[in-house]
Tab-separated table of C-alpha atoms and ligand atoms in Angstrom:
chain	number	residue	atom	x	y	z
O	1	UNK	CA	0.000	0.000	0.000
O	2	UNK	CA	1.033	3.452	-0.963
O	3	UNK	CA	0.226	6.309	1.961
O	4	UNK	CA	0.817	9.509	1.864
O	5	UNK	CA	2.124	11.163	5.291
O	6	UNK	CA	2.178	14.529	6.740
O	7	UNK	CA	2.455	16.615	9.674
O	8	UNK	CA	2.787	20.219	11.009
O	9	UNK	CA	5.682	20.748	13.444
O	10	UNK	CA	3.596	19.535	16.494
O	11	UNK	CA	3.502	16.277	14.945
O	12	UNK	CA	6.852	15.943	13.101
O	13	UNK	CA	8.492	13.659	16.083
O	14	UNK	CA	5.299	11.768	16.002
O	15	UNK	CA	5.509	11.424	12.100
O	16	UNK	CA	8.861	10.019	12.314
O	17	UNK	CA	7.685	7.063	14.682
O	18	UNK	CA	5.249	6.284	12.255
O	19	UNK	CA	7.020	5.917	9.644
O	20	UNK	CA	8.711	3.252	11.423
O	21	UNK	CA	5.780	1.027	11.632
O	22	UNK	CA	4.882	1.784	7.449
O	23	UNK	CA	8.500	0.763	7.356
O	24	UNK	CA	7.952	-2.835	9.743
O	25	UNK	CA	4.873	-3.673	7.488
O	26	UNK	CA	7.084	-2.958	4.403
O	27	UNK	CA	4.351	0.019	3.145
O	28	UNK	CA	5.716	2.439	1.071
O	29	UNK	CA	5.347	6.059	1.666
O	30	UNK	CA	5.249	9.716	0.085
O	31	UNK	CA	6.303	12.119	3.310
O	32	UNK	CA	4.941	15.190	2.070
O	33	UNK	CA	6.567	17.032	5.321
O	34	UNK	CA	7.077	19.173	7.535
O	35	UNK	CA	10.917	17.984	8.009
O	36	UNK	CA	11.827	20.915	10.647
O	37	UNK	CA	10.501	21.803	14.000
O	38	UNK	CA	9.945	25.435	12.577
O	39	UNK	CA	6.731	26.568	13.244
O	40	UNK	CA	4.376	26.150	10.165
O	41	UNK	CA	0.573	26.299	9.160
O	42	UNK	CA	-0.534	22.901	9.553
O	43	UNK	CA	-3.406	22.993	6.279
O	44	UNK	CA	-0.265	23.378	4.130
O	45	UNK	CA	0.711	19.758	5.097
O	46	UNK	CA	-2.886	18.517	5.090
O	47	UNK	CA	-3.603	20.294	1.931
O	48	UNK	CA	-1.384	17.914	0.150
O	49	UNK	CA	-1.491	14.630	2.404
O	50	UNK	CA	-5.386	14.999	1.309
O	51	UNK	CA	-4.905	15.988	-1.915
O	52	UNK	CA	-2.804	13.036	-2.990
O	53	UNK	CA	-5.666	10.459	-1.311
O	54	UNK	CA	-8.481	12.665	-2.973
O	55	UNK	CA	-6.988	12.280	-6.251
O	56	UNK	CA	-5.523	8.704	-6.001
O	57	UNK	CA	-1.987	9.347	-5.765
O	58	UNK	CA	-1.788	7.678	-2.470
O	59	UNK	CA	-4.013	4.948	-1.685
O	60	UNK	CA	-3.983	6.239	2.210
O	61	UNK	CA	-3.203	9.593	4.552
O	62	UNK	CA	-2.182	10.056	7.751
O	63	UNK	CA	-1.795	13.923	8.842
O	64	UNK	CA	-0.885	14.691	12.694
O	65	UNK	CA	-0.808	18.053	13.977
O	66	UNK	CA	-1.340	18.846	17.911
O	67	UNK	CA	-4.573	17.552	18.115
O	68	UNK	CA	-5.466	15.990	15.140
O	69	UNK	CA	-8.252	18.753	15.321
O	70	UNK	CA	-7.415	20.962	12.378
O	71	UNK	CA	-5.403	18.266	10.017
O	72	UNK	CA	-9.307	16.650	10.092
O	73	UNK	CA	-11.146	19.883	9.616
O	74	UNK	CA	-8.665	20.635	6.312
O	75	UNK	CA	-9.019	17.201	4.807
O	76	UNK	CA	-12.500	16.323	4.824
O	77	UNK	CA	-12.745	19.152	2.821
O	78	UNK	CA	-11.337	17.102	0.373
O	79	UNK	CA	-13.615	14.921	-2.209
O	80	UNK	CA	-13.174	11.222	-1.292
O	81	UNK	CA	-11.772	12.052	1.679
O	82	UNK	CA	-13.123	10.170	4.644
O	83	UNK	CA	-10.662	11.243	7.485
O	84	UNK	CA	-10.859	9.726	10.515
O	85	UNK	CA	-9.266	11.740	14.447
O	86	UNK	CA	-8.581	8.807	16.404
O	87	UNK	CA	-6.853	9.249	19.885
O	88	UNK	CA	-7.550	5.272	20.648
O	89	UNK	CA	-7.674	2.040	19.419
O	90	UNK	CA	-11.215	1.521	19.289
O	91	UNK	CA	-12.081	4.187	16.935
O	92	UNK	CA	-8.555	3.188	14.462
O	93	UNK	CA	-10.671	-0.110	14.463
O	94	UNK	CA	-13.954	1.018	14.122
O	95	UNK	CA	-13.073	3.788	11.712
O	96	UNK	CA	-11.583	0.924	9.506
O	97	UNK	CA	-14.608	-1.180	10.134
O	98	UNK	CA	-17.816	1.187	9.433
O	99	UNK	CA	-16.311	4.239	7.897
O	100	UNK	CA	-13.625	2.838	5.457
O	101	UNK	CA	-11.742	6.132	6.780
O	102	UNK	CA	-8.808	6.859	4.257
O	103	UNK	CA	-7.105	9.286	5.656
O	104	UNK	CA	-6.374	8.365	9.444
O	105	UNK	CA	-5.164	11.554	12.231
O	106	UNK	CA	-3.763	12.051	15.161
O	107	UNK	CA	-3.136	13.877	17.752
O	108	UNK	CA	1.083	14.588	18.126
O	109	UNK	CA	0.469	16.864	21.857
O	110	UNK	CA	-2.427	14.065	22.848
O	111	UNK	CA	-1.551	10.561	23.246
O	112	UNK	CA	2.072	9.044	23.066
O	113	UNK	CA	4.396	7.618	20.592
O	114	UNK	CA	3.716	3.844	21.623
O	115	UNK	CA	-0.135	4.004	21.602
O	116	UNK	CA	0.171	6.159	18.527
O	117	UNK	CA	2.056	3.374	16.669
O	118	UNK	CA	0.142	0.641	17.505
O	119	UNK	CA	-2.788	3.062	16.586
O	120	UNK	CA	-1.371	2.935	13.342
O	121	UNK	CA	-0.655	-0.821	13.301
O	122	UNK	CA	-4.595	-1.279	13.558
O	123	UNK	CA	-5.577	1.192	11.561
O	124	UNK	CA	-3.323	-0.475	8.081
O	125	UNK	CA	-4.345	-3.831	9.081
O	126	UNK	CA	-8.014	-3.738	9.635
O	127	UNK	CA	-10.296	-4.355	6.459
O	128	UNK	CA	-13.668	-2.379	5.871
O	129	UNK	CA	-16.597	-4.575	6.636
O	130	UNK	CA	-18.945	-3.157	3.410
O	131	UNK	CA	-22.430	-4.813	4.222
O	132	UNK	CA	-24.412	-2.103	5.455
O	133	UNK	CA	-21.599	0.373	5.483
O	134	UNK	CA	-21.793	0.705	1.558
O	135	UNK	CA	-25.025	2.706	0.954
O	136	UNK	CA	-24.106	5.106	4.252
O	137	UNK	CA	-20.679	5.929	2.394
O	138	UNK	CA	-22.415	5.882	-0.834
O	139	UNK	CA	-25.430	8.775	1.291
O	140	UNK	CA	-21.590	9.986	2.082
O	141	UNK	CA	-21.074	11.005	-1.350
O	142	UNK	CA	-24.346	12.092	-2.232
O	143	UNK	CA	-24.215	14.648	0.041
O	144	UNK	CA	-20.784	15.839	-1.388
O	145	UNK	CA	-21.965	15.766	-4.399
O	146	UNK	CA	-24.811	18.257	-3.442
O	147	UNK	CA	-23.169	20.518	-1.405
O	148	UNK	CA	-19.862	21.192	-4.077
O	149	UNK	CA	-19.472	24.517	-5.527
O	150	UNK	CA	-19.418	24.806	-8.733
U	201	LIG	C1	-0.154	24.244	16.360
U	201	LIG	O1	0.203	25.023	17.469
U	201	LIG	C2	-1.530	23.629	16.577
U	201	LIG	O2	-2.501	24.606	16.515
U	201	LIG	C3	-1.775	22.554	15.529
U	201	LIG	O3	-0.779	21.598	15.615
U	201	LIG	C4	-3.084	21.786	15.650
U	201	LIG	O4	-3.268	21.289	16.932
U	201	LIG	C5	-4.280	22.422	15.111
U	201	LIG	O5	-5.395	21.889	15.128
């Protein structure tokens, strides 16, 4: 799997563990930065991270900023972008599960590196159950489709 990874300087240490674990499962990855701890506007990072999902680039995303807070807000903007801010494992899982979340964010100043890697271990590993999942994603896009400016 191809995944796309970003981060604002809040989340660059975190980022780096991360990589790690795309590294143990043998994913490859596009880091699309920040490489510094310079201060920097996180939608820059998301921007891209989310564009290369949106657009198929990447198969996956995962953004972390300070909270995961405004890394979320900037790519569900995106079309095809179903990002998912989860702080625990339950939500990696269920976000896998029920929302076939693509784009998957954390929190860098929230929860630690260990729980943050093994949030990331679920979240690659766990399939999308479809079922009756489909036609709420599909309701998903629908209401993207309505609401996009022209
Ligand atoms: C940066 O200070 C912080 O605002 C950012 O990382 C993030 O938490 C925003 O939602």
């Amino acid at each position: 799997m191809l995944i796309a990874i970003g981060s604002d300087h809040a989340g660059l240490e975190m980022k780096m563990e991360i990589i790690s674990v795309l590294k143990e499962f043998s994913h490859e990855y596009v880091d699309y930065g920040t490489d510094t701890p310079q201060s920097v506007d996180y939608p820059d990072f998301g921007e891209k991270v989310a564009d290369a999902v949106s657009t198929g680039k990447t198969e996956r995303g995962i953004l972390i900023c300070g909270t995961g807070i405004g890394m979320s807000i900037v790519a569900n903007k995106f079309p095809n972008i179903r990002a998912a801010l989860c702080n625990e494992l339950f939500s990696a899982r269920m976000s896998r599960l029920h929302n076939d979340a693509n784009v998957l964010v954390l929190g860098g100043r929230i929860i630690g590196k260990d729980l943050a890697k093994e949030i990331v271990r679920t979240w690659i590993t766990v399939p999308f159950e479809a079922g009756r999942h489909v036609n709420r994603l599909k309701k998903i896009t629908l209401i993207e489709e309505k609401t996009a400016r022209k």
